[in-house]
Short mmCIF file of the C-alpha atoms (twelve columns), coordinates in Angstrom:
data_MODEL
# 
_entry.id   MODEL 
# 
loop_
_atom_site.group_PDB 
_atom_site.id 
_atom_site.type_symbol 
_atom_site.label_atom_id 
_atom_site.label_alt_id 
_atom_site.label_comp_id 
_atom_site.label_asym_id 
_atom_site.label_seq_id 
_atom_site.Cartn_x 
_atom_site.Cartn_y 
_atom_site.Cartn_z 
_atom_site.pdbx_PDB_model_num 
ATOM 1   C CA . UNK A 1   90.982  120.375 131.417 1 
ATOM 2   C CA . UNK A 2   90.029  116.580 132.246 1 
ATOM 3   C CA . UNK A 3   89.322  115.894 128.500 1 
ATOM 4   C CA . UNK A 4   92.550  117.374 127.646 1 
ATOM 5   C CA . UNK A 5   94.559  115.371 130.258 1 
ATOM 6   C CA . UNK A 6   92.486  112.306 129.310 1 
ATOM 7   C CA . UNK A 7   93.365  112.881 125.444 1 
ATOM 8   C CA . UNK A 8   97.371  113.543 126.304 1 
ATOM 9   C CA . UNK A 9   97.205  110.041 127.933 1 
ATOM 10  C CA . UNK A 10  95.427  108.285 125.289 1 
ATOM 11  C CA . UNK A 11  98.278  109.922 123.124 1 
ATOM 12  C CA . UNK A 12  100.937 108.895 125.723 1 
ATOM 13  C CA . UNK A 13  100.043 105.348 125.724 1 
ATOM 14  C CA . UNK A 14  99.333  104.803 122.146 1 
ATOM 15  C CA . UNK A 15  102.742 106.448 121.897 1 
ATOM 16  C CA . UNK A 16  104.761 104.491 124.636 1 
ATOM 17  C CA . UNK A 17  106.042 100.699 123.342 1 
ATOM 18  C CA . UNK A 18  108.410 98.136  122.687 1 
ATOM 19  C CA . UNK A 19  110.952 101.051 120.613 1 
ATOM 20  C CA . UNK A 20  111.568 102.325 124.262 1 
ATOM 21  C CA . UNK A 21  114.170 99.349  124.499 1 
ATOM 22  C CA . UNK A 22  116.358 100.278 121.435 1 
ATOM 23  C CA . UNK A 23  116.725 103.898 122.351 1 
ATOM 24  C CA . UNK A 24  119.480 103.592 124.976 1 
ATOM 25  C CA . UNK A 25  121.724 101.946 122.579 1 
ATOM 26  C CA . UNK A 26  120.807 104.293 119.583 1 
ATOM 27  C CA . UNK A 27  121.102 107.544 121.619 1 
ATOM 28  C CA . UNK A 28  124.165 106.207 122.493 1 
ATOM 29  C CA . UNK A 29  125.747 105.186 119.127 1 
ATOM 30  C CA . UNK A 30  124.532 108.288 117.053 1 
ATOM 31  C CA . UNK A 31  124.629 110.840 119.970 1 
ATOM 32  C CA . UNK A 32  122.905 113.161 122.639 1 
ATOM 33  C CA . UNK A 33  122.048 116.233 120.346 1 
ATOM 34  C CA . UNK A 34  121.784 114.394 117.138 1 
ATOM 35  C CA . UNK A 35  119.019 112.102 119.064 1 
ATOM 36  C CA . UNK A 36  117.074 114.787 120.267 1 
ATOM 37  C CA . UNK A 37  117.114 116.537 117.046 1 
ATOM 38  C CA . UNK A 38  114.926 113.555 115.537 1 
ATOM 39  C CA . UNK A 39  112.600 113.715 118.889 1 
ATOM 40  C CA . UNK A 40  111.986 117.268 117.870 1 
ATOM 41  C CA . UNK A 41  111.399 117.264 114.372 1 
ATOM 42  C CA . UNK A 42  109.505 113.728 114.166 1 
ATOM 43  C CA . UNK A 43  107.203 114.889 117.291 1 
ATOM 44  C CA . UNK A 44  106.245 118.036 115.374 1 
ATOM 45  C CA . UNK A 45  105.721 116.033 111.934 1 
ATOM 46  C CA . UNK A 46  103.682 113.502 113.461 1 
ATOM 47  C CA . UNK A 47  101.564 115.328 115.702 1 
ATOM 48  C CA . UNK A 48  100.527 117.417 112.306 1 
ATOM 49  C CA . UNK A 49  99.941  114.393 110.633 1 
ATOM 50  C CA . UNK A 50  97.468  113.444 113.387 1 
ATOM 51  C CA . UNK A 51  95.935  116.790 113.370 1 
ATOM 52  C CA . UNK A 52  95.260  116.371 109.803 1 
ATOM 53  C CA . UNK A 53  93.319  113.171 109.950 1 
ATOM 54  C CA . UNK A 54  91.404  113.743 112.557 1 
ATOM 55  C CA . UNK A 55  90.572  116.489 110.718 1 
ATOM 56  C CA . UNK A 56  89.789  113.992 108.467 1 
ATOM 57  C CA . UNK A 57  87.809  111.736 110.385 1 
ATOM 58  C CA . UNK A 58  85.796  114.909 111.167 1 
ATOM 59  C CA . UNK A 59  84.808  115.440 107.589 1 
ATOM 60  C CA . UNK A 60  83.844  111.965 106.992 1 
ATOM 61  C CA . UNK A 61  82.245  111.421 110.609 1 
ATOM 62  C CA . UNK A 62  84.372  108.869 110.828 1 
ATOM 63  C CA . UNK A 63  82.257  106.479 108.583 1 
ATOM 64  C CA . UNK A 64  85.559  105.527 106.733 1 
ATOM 65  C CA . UNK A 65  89.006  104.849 108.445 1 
ATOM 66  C CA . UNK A 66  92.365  105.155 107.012 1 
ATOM 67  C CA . UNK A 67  92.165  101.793 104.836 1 
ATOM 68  C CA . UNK A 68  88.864  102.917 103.417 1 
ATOM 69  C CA . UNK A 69  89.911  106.417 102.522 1 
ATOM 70  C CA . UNK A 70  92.752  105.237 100.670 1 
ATOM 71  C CA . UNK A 71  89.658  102.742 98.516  1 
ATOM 72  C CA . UNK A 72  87.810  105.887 97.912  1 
ATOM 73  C CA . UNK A 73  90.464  108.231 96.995  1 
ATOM 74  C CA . UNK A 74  93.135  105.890 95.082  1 
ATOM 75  C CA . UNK A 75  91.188  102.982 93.960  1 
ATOM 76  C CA . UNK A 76  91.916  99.378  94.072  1 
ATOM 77  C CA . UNK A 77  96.054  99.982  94.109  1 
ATOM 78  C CA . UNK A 78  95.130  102.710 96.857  1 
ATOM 79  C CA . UNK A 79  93.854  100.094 98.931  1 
ATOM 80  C CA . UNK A 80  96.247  97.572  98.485  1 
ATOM 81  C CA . UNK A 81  98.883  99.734  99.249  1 
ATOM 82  C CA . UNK A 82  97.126  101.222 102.406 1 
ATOM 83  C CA . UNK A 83  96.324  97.284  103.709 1 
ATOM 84  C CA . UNK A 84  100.187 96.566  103.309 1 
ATOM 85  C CA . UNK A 85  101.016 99.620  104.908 1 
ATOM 86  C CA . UNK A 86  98.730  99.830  107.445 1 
ATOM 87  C CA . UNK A 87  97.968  95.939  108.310 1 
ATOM 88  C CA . UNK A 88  100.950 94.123  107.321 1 
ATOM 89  C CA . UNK A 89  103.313 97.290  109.040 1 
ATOM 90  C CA . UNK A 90  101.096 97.136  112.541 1 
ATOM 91  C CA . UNK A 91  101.295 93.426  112.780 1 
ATOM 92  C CA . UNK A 92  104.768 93.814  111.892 1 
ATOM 93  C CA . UNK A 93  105.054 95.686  115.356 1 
ATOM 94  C CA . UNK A 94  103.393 92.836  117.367 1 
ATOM 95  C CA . UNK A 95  105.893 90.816  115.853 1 
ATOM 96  C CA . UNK A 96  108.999 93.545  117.916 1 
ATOM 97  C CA . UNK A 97  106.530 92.734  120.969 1 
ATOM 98  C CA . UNK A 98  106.727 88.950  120.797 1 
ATOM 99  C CA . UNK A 99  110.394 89.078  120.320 1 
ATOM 100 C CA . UNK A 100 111.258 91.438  123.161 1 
ATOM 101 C CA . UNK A 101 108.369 90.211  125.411 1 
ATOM 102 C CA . UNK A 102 110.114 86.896  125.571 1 
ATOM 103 C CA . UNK A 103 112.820 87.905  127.475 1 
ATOM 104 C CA . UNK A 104 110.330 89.529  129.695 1 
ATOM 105 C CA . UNK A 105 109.199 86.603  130.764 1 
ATOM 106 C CA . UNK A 106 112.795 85.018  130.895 1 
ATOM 107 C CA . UNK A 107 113.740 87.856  133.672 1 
ATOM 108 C CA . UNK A 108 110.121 87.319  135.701 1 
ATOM 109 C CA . UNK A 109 110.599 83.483  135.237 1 
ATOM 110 C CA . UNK A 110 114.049 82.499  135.401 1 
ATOM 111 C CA . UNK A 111 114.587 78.771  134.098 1 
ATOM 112 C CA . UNK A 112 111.623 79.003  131.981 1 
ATOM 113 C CA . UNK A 113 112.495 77.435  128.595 1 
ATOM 114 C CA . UNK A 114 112.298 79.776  125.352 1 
ATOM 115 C CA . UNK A 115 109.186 78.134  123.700 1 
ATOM 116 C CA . UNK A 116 107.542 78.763  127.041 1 
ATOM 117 C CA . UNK A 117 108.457 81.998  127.516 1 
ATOM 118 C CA . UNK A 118 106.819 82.613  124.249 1 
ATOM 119 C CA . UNK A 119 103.848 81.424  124.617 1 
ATOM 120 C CA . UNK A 120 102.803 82.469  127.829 1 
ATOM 121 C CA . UNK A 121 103.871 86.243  126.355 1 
ATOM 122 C CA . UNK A 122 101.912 85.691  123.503 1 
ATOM 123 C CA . UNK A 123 99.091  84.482  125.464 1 
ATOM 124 C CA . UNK A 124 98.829  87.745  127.762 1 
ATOM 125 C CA . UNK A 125 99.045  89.479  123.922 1 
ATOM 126 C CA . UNK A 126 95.859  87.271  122.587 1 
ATOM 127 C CA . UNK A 127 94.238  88.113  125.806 1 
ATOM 128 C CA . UNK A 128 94.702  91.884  125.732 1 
ATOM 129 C CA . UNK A 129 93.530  91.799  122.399 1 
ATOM 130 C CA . UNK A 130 90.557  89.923  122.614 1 
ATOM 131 C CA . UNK A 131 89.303  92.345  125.297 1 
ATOM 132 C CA . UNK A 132 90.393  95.350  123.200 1 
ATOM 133 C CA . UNK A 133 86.641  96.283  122.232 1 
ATOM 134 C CA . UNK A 134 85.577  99.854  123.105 1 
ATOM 135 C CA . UNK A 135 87.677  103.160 125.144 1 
ATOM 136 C CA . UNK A 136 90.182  102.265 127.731 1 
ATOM 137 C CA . UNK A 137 91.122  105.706 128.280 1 
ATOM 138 C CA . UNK A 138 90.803  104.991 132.361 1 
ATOM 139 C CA . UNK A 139 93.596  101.569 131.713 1 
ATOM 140 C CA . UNK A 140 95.831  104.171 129.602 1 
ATOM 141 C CA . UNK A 141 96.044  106.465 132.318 1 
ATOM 142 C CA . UNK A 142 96.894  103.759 135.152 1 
ATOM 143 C CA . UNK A 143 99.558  102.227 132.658 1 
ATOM 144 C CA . UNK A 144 101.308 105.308 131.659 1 
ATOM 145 C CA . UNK A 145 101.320 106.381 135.263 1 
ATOM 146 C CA . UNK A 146 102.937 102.893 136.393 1 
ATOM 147 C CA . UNK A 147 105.291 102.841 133.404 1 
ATOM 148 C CA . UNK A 148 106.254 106.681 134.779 1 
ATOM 149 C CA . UNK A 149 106.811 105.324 138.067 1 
ATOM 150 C CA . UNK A 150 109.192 102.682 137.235 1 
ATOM 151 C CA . UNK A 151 110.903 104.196 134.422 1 
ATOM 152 C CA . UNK A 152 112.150 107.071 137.184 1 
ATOM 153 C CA . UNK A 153 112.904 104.573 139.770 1 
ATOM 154 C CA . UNK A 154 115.353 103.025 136.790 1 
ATOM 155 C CA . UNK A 155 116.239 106.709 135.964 1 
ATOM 156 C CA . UNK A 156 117.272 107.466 140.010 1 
ATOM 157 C CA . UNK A 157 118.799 104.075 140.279 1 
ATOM 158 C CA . UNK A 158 121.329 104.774 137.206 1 
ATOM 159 C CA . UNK A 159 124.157 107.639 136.982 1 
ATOM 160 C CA . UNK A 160 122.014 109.581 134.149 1 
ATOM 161 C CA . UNK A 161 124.841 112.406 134.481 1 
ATOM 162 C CA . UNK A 162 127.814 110.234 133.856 1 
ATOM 163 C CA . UNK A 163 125.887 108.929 131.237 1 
ATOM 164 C CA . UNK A 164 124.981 111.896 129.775 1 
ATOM 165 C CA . UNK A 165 128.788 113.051 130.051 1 
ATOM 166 C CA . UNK A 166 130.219 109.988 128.081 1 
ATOM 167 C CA . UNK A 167 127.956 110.139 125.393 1 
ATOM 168 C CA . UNK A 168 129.172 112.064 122.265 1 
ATOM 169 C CA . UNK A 169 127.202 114.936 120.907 1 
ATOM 170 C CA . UNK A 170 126.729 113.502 117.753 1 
ATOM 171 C CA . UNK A 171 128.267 110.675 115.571 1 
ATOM 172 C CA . UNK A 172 128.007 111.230 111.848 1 
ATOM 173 C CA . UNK A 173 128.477 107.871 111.061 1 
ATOM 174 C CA . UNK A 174 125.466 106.972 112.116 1 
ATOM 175 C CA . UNK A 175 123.618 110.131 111.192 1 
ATOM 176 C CA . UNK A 176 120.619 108.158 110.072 1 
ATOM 177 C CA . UNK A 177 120.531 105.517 112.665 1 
ATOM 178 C CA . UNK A 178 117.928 106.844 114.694 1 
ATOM 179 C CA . UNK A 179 115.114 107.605 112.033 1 
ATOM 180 C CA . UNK A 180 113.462 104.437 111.952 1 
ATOM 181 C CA . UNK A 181 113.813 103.606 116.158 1 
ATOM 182 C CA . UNK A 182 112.258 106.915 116.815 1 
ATOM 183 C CA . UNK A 183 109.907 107.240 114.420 1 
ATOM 184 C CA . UNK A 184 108.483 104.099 115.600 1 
ATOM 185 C CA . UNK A 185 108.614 105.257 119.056 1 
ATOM 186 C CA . UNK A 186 106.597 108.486 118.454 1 
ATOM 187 C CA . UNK A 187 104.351 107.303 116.119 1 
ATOM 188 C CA . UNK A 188 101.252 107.191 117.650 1 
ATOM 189 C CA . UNK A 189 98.535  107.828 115.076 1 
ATOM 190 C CA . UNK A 190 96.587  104.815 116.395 1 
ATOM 191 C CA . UNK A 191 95.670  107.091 118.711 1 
ATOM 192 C CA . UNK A 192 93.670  109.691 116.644 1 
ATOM 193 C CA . UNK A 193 90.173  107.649 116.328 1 
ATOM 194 C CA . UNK A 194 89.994  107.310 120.078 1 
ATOM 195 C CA . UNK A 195 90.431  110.961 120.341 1 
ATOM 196 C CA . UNK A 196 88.197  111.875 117.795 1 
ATOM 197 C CA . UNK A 197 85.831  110.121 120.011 1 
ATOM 198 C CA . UNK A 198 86.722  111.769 123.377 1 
ATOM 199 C CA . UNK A 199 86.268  115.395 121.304 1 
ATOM 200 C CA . UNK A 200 83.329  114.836 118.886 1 
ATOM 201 C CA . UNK A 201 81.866  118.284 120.431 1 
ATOM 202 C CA . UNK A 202 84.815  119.924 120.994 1 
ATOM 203 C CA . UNK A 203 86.326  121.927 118.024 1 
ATOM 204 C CA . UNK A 204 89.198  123.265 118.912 1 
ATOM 205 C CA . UNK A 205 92.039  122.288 116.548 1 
ATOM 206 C CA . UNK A 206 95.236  124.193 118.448 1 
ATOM 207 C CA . UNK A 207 93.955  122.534 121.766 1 
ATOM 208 C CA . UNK A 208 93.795  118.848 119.809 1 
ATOM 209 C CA . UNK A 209 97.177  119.542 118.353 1 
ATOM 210 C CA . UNK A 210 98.829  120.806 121.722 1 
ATOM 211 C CA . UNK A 211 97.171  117.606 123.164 1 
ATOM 212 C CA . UNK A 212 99.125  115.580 120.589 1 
ATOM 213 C CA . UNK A 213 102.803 117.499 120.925 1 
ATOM 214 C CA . UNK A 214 102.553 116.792 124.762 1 
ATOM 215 C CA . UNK A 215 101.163 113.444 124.957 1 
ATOM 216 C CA . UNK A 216 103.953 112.533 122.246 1 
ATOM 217 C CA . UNK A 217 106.383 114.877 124.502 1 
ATOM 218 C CA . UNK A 218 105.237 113.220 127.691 1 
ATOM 219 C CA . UNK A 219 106.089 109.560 126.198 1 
ATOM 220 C CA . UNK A 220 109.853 111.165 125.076 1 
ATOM 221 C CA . UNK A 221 110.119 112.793 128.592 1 
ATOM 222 C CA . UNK A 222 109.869 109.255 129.731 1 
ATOM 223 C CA . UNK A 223 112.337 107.584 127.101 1 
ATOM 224 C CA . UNK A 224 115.273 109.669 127.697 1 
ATOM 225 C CA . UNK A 225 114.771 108.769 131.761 1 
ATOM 226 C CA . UNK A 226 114.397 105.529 130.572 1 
ATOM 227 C CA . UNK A 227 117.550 105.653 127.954 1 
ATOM 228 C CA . UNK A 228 120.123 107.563 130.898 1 
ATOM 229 C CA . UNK A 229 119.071 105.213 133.680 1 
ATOM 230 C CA . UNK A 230 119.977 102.311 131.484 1 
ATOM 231 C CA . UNK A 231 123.297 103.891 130.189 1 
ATOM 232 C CA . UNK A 232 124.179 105.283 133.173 1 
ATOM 233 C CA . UNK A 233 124.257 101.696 135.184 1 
ATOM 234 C CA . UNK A 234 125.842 99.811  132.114 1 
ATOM 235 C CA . UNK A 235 129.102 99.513  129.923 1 
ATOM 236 C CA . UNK A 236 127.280 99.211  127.032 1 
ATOM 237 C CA . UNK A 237 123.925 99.575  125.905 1 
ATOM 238 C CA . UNK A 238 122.821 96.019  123.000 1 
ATOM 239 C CA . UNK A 239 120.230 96.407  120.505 1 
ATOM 240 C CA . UNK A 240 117.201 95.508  122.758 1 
ATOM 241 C CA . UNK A 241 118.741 96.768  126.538 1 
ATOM 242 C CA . UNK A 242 117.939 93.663  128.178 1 
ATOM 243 C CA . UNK A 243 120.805 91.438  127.206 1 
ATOM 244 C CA . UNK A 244 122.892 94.838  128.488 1 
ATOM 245 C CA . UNK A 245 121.557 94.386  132.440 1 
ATOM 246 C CA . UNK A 246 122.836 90.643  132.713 1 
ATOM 247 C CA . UNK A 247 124.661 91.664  135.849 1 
ATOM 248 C CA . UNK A 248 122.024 93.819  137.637 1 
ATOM 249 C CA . UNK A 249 120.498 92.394  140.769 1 
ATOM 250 C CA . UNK A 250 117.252 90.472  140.056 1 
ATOM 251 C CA . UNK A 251 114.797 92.976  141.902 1 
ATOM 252 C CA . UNK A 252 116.321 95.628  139.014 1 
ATOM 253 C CA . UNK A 253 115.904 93.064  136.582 1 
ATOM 254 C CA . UNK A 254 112.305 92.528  137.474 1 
ATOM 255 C CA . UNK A 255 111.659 96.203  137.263 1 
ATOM 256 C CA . UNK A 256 112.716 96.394  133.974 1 
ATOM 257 C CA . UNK A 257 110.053 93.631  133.005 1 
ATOM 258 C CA . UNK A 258 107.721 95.046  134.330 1 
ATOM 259 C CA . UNK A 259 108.106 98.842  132.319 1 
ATOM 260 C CA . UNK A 260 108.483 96.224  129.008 1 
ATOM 261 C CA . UNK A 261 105.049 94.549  129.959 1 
ATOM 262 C CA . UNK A 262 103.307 97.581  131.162 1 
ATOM 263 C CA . UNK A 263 104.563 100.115 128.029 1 
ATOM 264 C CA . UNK A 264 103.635 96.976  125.298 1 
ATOM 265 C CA . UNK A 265 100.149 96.469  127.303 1 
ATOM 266 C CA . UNK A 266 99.147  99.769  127.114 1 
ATOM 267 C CA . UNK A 267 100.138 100.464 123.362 1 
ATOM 268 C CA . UNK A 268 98.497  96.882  122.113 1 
ATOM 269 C CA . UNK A 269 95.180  98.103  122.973 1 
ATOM 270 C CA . UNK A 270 95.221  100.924 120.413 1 
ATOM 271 C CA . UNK A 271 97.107  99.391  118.105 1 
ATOM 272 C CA . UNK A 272 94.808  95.770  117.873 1 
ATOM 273 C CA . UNK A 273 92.083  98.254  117.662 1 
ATOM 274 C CA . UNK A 274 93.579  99.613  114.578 1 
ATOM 275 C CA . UNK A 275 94.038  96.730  112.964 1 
ATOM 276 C CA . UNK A 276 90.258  95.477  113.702 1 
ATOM 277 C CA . UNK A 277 89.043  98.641  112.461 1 
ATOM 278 C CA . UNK A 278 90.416  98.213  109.341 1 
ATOM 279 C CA . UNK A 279 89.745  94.764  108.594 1 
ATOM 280 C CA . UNK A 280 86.229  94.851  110.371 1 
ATOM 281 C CA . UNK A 281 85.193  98.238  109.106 1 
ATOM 282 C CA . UNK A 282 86.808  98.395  105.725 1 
ATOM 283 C CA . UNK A 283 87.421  94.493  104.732 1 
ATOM 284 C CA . UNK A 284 83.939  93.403  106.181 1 
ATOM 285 C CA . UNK A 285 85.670  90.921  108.057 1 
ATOM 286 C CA . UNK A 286 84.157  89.099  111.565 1 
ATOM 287 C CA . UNK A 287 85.474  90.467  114.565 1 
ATOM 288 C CA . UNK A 288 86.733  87.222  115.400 1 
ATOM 289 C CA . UNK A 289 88.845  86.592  112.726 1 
ATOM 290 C CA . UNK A 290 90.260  89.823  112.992 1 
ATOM 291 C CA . UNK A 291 91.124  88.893  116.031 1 
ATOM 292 C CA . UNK A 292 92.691  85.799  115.257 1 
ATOM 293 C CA . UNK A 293 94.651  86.977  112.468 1 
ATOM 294 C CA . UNK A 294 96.280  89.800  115.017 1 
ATOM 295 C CA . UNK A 295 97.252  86.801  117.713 1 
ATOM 296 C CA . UNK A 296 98.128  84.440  115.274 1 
ATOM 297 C CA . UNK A 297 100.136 85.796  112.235 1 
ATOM 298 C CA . UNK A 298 102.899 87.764  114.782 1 
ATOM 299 C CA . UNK A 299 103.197 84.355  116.210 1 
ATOM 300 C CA . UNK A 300 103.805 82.082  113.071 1 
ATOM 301 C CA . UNK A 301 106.341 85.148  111.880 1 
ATOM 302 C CA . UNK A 302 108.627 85.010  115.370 1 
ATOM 303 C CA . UNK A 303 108.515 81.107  115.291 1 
ATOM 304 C CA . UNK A 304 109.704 81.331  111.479 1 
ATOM 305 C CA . UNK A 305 112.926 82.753  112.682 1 
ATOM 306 C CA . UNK A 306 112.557 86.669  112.015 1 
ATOM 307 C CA . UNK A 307 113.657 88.005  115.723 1 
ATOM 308 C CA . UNK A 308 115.998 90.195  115.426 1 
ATOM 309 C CA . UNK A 309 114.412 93.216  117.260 1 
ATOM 310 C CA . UNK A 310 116.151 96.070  116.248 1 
ATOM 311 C CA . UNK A 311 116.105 95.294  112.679 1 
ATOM 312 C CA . UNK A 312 112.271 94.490  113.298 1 
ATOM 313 C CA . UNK A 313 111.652 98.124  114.784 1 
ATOM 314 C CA . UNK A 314 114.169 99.495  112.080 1 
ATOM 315 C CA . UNK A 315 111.492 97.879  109.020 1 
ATOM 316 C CA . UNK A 316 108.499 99.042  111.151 1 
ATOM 317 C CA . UNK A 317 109.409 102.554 111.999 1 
ATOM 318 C CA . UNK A 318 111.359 103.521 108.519 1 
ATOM 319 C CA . UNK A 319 109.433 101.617 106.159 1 
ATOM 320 C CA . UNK A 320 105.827 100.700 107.315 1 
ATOM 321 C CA . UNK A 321 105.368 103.419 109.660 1 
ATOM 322 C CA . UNK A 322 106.545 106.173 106.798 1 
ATOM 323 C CA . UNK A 323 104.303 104.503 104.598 1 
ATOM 324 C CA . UNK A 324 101.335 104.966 107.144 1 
ATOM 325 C CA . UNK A 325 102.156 108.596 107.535 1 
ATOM 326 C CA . UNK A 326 101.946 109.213 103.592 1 
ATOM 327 C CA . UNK A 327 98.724  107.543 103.282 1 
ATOM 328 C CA . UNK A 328 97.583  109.715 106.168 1 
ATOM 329 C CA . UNK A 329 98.816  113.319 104.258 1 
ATOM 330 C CA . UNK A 330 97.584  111.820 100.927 1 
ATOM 331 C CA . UNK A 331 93.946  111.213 101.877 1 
ATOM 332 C CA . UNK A 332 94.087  114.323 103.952 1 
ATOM 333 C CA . UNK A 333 94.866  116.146 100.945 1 
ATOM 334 C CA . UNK A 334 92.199  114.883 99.207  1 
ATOM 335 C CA . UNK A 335 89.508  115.333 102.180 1 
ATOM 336 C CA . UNK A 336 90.295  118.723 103.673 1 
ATOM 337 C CA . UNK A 337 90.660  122.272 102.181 1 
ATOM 338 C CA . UNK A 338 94.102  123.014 102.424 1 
ATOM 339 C CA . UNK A 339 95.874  126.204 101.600 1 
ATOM 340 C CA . UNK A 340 98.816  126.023 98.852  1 
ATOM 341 C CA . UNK A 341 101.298 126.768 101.722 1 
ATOM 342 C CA . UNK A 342 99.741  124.103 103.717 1 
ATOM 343 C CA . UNK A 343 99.720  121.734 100.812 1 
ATOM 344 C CA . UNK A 344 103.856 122.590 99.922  1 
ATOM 345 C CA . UNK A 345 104.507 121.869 103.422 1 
ATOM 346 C CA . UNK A 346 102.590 118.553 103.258 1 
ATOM 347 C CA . UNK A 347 104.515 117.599 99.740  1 
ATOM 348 C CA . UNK A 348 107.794 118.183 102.005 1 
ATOM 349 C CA . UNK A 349 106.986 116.145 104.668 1 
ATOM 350 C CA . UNK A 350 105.902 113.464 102.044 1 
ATOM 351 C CA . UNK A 351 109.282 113.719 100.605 1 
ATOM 352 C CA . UNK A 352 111.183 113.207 103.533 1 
ATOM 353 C CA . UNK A 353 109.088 109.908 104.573 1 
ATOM 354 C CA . UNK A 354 109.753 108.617 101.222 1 
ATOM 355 C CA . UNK A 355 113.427 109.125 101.352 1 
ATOM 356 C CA . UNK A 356 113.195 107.479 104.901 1 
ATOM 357 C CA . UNK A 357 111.372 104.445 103.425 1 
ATOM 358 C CA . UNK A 358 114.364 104.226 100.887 1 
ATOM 359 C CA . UNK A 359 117.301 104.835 103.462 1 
ATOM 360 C CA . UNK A 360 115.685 101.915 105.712 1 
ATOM 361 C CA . UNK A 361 114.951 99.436  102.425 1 
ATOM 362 C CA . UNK A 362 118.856 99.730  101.558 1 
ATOM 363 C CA . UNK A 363 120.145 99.339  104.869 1 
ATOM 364 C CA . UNK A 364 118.173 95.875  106.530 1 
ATOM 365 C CA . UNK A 365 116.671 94.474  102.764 1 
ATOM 366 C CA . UNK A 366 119.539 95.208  100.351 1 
ATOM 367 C CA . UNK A 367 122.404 94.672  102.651 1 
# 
């Protein structure tokens, strides 16, 4: 029971981000029912995906990760294709922290000029990362049970009913709105190695799996508190929430900052770990320039001009994300012994990543 509760967490917080601030305005704009609908179905795709490879990491004792399966199984355009994927999309994510973490810092530090805001955000990032090394299952646990605690206080502070009441059930305009926010706020795949650890003697698949569904289930439990506090106490929900809440009293204000800086805490530890894994373990790379490249490239990107958050999480979640999800079904396909239903049902979910990667790619590169 402990390991369980200790994997759901690890889940939780690998789960829990920086997409929690775009939900309120796109459960609002596409729709209560339609919303959930993509909680439900992306949950239950995801957490098999994450059954599947570390089902995977099981076969290979975990000697290869992600980027190095996709060497072994697809050759030299495999792993160029897994690195963009998987390197290029993760950073792409620290790049949505940077952005939003600013005005974290704005809210905590009133007055404090933009550049500075930046940089002292990016500087509790580099930090965090550089002290990413080894499990911080016990941290997880603390920050998802902090982020709890203030996301209900927003969630009892708001008027979730009225909010609930004036939202419609489900705008077909913007049926595919919420794919790419939502996928990036349930993906939490970074997640799987740790657990892999916590289980290595423990072979129970349907208990791993169940661990996934509710740690991903606990971090939506938490977003739709999250997204009816904020819509409940404002007119309008904006892209990223936070320029929304202009007129709430400070001490709210402050609140808020502190769920953004708690939620992108606890999911940058996984996710740096990731990325280190696969440049470490499958590039060959030092750990400190792994290290330097995660602090460093976000940084040069947000200063460049590219801060527009929602489109940011929009690229990440439909595009990158997708793209990390395929690779994970394609060398799973190749690693395990899969039945021909199993393997159909795979091909399908393949499909509908792919057309997800295409939907996003017309809407924020084309247009």
């Amino acid at each position: 029971m402990k390991k369980s509760i200790e994997i759901i967490s690890v889940v939780a917080a690998a789960t829990i981000g920086s997409g929690i601030f775009a939900l309120p305005y796109v459960i609002q704009e596409s729709g209560w029912l339609l919303s959930l609908g993509y909680f439900i179905a992306l949950i239950a795709i995801v957490s098999l995906a994450h059954i599947l490879y570390l089902g995977t990491l099981g076969e290979v004792h975990e000697k290869e990760r992600l980027l190095g399966l996709a060497r072994k199984y697809f050759g030299i355009p495999g792993f160029w294709a897994g690195f963009l994927a998987i390197v290029v999309g993760l950073l792409l994510s620290f790049v949505g922290y940077l952005v939003i973490g600013e005005q974290f810092v704005h809210i905590l530090i009133p007055g404090i000029p933009p550049l500075f805001a930046l940089i002292l955000f990016w500087f509790i990032i580099a930090i965090l990362v550089f002290k990413s090394g080894g499990r911080a299952a016990i941290l997880e646990v603390v920050g998802i049970s902090l982020i709890s605690c203030a996301v209900f206080f927003i969630f009892i502070l708001g008027h979730p009913l009225r909010a609930f009441a004036a939202m419609p059930i489900a705008d077909t305009k913007n049926i595919f709105l919420p794919f790419g926010a939502i996928l990036f706020s349930v993906a939490g795949w970074t997640s799987v190695e740790q657990v892999y650890e916590i289980r290595k003697k423990n072979s129970g698949t349907t208990l791993a799996f169940l661990c996934f569904v509710f740690g991903a289930m606990l971090a939506c439990v938490l977003y739709w508190f999250f997204a009816l506090g904020i819509l409940g106490s404002v007119s309008r929900a904006t892209t990223d929430t936070i320029s929304s809440v202009a007129m709430w009293p400070f001490w709210k204000k402050d609140i808020l900052a502190i769920i953004g800086l708690l939620a992108i805490g606890t999911v940058s530890v996984p996710l740096s770990r990731e990325i280190r894994g696969a440049l470490e373990k499958d590039l060959g790379w030092s750990s400190l320039i792994s290290r330097i490249i995660i602090v460093a490239l976000p940084l040069v990107v947000v200063l460049s001009g590219f801060n527009d958050f929602l489109i940011i999480i929009s690229l990440a979640g439909g595009i990158f994300i997708s793209a990390q999800y395929i690779l994970i079904i394609s060398v799973s396909r190749r690693t395990l012994q899969l039945s021909r239903r199993e393997k159909i049902l795979l091909d399908i979910l393949t499909v509908i990543f792919i057309c997800a990667a295409i939907y996003e790619t017309v809407s924020f590169i084309v247009h």
